[in-house]
mmCIF file of C-alpha atoms in Angstrom:
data_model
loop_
_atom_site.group_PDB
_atom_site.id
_atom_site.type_symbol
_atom_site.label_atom_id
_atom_site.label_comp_id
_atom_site.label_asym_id
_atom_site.label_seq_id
_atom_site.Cartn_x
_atom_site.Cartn_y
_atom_site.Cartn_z
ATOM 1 C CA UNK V 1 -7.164 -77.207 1.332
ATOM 2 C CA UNK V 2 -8.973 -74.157 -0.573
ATOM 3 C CA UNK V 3 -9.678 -72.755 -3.847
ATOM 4 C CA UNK V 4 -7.896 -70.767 -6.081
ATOM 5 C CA UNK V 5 -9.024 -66.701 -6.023
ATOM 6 C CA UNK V 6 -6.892 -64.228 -7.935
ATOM 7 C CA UNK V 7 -4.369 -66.306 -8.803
ATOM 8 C CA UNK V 8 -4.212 -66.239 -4.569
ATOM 9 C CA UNK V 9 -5.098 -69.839 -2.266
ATOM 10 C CA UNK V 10 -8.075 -69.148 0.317
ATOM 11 C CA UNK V 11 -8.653 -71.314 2.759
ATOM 12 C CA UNK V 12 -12.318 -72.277 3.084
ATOM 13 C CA UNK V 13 -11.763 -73.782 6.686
ATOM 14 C CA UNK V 14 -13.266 -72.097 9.739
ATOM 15 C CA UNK V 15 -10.380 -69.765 11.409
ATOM 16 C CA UNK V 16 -9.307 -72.035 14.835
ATOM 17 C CA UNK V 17 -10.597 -71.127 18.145
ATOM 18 C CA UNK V 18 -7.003 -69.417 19.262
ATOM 19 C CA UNK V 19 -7.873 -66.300 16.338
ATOM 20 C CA UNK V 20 -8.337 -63.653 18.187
ATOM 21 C CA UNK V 21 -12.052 -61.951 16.919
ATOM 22 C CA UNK V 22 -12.141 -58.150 16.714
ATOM 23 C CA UNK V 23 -14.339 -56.526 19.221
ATOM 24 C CA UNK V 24 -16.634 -54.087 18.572
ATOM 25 C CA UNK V 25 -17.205 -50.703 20.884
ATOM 26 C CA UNK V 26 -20.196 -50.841 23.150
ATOM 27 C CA UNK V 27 -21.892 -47.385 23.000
ATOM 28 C CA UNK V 28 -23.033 -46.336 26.093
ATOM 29 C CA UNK V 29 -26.342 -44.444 26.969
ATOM 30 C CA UNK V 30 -26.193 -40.620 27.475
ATOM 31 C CA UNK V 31 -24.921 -39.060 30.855
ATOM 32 C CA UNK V 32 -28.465 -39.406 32.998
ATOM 33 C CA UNK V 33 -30.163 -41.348 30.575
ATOM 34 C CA UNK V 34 -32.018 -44.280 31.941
ATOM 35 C CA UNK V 35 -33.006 -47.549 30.445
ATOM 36 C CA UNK V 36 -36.590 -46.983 29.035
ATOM 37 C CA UNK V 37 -37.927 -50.066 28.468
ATOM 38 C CA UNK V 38 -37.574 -53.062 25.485
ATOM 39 C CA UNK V 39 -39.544 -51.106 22.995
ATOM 40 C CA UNK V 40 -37.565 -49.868 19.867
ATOM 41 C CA UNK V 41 -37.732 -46.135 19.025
ATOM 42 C CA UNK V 42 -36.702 -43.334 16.584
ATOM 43 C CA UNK V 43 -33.927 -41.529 16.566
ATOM 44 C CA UNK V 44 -33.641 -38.000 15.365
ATOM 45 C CA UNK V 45 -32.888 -39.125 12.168
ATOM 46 C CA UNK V 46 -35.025 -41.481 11.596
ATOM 47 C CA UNK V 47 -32.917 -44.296 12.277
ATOM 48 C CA UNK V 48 -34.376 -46.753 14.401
ATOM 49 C CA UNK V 49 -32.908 -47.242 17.854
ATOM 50 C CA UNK V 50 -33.503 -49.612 20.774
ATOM 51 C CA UNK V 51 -33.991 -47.573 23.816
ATOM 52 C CA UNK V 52 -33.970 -50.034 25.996
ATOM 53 C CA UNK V 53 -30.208 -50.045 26.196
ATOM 54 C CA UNK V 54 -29.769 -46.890 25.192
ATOM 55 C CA UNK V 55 -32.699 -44.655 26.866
ATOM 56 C CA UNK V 56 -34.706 -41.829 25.069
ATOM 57 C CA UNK V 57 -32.129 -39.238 25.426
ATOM 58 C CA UNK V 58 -30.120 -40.831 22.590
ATOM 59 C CA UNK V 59 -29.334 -38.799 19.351
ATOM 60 C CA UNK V 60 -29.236 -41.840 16.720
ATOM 61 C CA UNK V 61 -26.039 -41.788 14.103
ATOM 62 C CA UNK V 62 -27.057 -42.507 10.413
ATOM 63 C CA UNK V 63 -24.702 -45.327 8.844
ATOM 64 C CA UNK V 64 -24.885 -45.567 5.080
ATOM 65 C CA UNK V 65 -26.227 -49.034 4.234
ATOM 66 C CA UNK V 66 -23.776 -51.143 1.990
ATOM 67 C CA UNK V 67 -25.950 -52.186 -1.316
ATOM 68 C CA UNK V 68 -27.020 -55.803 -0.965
ATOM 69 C CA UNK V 69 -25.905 -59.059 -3.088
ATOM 70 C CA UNK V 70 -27.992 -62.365 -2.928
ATOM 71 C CA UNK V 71 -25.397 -65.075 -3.962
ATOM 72 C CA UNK V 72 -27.705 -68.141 -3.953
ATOM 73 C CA UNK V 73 -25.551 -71.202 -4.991
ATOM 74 C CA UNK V 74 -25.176 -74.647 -3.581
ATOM 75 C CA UNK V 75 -21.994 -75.096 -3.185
ATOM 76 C CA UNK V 76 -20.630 -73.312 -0.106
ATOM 77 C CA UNK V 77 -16.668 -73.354 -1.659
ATOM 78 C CA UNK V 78 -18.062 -71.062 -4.948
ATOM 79 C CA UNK V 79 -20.478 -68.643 -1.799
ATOM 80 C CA UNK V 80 -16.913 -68.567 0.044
ATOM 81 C CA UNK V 81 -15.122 -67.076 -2.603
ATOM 82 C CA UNK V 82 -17.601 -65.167 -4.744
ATOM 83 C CA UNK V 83 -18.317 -63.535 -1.061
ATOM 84 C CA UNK V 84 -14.632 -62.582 -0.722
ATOM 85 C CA UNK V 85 -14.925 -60.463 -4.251
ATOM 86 C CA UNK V 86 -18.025 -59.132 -3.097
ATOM 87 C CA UNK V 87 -17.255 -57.731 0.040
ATOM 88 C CA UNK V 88 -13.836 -56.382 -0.986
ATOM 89 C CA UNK V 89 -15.699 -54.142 -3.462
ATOM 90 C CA UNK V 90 -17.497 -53.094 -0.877
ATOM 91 C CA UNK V 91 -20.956 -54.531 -1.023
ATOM 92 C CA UNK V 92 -22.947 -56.420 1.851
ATOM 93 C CA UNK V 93 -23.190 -60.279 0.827
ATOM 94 C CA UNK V 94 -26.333 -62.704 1.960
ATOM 95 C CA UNK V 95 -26.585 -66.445 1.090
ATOM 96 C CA UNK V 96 -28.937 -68.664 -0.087
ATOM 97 C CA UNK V 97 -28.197 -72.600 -0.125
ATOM 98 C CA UNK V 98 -31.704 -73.357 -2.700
ATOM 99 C CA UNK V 99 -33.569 -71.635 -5.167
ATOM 100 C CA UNK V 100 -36.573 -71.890 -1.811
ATOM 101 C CA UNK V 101 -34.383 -69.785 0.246
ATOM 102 C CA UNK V 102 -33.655 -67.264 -2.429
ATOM 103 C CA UNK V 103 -36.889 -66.954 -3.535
ATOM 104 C CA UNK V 104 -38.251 -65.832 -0.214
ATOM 105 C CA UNK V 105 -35.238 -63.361 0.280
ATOM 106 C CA UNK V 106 -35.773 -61.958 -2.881
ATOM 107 C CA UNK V 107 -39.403 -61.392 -1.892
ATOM 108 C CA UNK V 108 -38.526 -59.853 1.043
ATOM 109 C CA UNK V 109 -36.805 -56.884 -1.011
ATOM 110 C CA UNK V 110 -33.368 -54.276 -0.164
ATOM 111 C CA UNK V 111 -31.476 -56.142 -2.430
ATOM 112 C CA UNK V 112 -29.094 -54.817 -5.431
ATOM 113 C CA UNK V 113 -28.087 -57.729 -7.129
ATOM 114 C CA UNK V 114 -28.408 -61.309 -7.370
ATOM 115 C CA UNK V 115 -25.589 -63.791 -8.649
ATOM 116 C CA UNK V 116 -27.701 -66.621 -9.106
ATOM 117 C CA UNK V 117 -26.805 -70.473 -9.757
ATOM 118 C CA UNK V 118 -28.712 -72.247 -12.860
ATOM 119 C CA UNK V 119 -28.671 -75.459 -11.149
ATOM 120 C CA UNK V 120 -29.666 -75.853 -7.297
ATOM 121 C CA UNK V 121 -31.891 -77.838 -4.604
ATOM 122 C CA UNK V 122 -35.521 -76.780 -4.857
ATOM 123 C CA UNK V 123 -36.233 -73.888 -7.126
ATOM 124 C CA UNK V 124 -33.599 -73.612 -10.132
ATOM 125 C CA UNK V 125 -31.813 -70.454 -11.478
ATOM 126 C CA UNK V 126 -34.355 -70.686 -14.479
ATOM 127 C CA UNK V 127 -37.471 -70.973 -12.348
ATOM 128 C CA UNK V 128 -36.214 -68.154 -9.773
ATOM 129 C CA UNK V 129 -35.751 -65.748 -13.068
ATOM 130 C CA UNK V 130 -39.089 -66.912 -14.091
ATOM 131 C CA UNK V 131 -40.705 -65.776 -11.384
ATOM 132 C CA UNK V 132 -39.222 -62.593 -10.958
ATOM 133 C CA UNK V 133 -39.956 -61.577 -14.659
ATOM 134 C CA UNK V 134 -44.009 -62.696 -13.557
ATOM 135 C CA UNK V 135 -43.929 -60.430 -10.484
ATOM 136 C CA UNK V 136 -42.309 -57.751 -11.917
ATOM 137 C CA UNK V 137 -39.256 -58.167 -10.023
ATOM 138 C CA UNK V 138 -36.959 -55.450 -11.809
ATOM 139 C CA UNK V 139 -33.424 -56.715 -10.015
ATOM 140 C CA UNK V 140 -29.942 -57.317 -11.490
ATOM 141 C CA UNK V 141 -28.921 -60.641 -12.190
ATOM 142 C CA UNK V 142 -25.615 -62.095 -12.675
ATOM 143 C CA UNK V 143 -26.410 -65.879 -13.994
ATOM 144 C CA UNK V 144 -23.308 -68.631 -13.046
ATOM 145 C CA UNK V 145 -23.440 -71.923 -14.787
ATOM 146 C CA UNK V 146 -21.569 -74.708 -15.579
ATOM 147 C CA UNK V 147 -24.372 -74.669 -18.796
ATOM 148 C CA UNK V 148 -23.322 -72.684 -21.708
ATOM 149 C CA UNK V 149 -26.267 -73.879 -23.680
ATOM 150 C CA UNK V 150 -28.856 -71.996 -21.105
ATOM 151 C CA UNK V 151 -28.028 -68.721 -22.005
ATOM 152 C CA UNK V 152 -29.908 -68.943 -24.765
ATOM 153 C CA UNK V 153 -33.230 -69.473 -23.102
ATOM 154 C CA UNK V 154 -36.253 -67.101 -23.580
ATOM 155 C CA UNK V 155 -36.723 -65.723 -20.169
ATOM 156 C CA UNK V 156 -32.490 -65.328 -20.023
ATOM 157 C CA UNK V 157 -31.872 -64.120 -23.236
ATOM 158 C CA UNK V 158 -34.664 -61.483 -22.536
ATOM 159 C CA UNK V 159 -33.929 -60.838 -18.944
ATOM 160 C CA UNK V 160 -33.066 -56.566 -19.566
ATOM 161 C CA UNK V 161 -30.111 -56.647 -16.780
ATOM 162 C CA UNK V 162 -28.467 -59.252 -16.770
ATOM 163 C CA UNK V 163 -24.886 -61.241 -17.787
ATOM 164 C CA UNK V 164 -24.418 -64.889 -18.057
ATOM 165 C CA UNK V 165 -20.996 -66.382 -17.000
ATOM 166 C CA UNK V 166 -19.983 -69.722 -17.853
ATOM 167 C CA UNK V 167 -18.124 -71.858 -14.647
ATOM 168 C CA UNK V 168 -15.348 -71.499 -13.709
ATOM 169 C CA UNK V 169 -15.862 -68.018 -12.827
ATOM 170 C CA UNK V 170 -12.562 -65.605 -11.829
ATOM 171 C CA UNK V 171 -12.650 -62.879 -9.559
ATOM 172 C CA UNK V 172 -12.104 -60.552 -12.801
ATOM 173 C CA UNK V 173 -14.604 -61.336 -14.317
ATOM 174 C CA UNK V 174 -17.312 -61.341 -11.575
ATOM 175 C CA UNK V 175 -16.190 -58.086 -10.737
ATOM 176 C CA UNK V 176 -16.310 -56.938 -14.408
ATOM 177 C CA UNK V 177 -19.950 -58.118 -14.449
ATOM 178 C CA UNK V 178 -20.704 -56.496 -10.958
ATOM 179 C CA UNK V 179 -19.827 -53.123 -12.386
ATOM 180 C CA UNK V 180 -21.860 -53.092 -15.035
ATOM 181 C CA UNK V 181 -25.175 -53.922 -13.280
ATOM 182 C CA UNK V 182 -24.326 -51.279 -10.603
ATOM 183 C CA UNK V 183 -23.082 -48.359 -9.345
ATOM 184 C CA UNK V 184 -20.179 -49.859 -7.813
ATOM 185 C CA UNK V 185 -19.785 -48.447 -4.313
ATOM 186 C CA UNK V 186 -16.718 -47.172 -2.759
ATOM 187 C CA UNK V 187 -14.551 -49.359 -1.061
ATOM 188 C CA UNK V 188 -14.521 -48.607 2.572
#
């Protein structure tokens, strides 16, 4: 079982136990450095750092940030493999299951982008939009519907960046869309 993604099958199952995971490197405090405590502090470059584990001798070590996508959308097959295009551009990917949950992360703010679903649990696409255009919320939206008709709405149709895609979406032309509501970032 799985969908179809670039003319490619992808499973949607959980990987079994017997996958190995990769590992990632501990880092390790500096020579003499001792624990300092659970309090989180700044590094010298502004990044924050938890010296507990690491002690106050540490010299932190900026990481770009990968922009952010909301993909709020009900059905976890469509989040499986709209997250697969996502992340092999090279963008960070967070999920919402309801228009509730996106809502409240779109409130929260560092997003780039939102690929939002017309019709889901709780708050729909529509509403979600709505709201955004009341608050002021000036964020990229890629719309994905099964609803051709809705495009033509008032608060879509005058939405300044967005682009409406009818269901079933491909990989191309998410991707396409993605592009031209960002600065797509380099693939890592």
């Amino acid at each position: 079982p799985g969908l179809k993604f670039g003319g490619q099958r992808v499973s949607t199952a959980a990987p079994p136990p017997s996958v190995a995971r990769p590992t990632v490197p501990v880092a390790r405090p500096a020579q003499g450095a001792e624990p300092s405590g659970t309090r989180i502090g700044i590094g010298k470059t502004g990044v924050p750092v938890d010296t507990a584990f690491f002690g106050s001798s540490l010299t932190a070590v900026h990481m770009e940030q990968k922009p952010t996508i909301l993909l709020a959308d009900d059905d976890k097959r469509i989040r499986i493999v709209f997250r697969l295009c996502l992340e092999r551009m090279g963008f960070r990917v967070v999920e919402a299951e309801d228009g509730n949950e996106a809502w409240k992360m779109i409130q929260q703010g560092g997003l780039t982008l939102l690929c939002l679903d017309m019709k889901m649990p709780g708050l729909h696409g529509l509403e979600v939009l709505t709201r955004m255009t009341n608050q002021q919320i000036d964020l990229p939206v890629i719309i994905c519907s099964a609803y051709d008709q809705l495009k033509d709405e008032f608060v879509i149709a005058s939405y300044p960046k967005l682009r409406y895609l009818v269901k079933p979406v491909s990989s191309e032309a998410l991707e396409k869309a993605v592009k031209e509501l960002t600065d797509e970032p380099k693939k890592a």
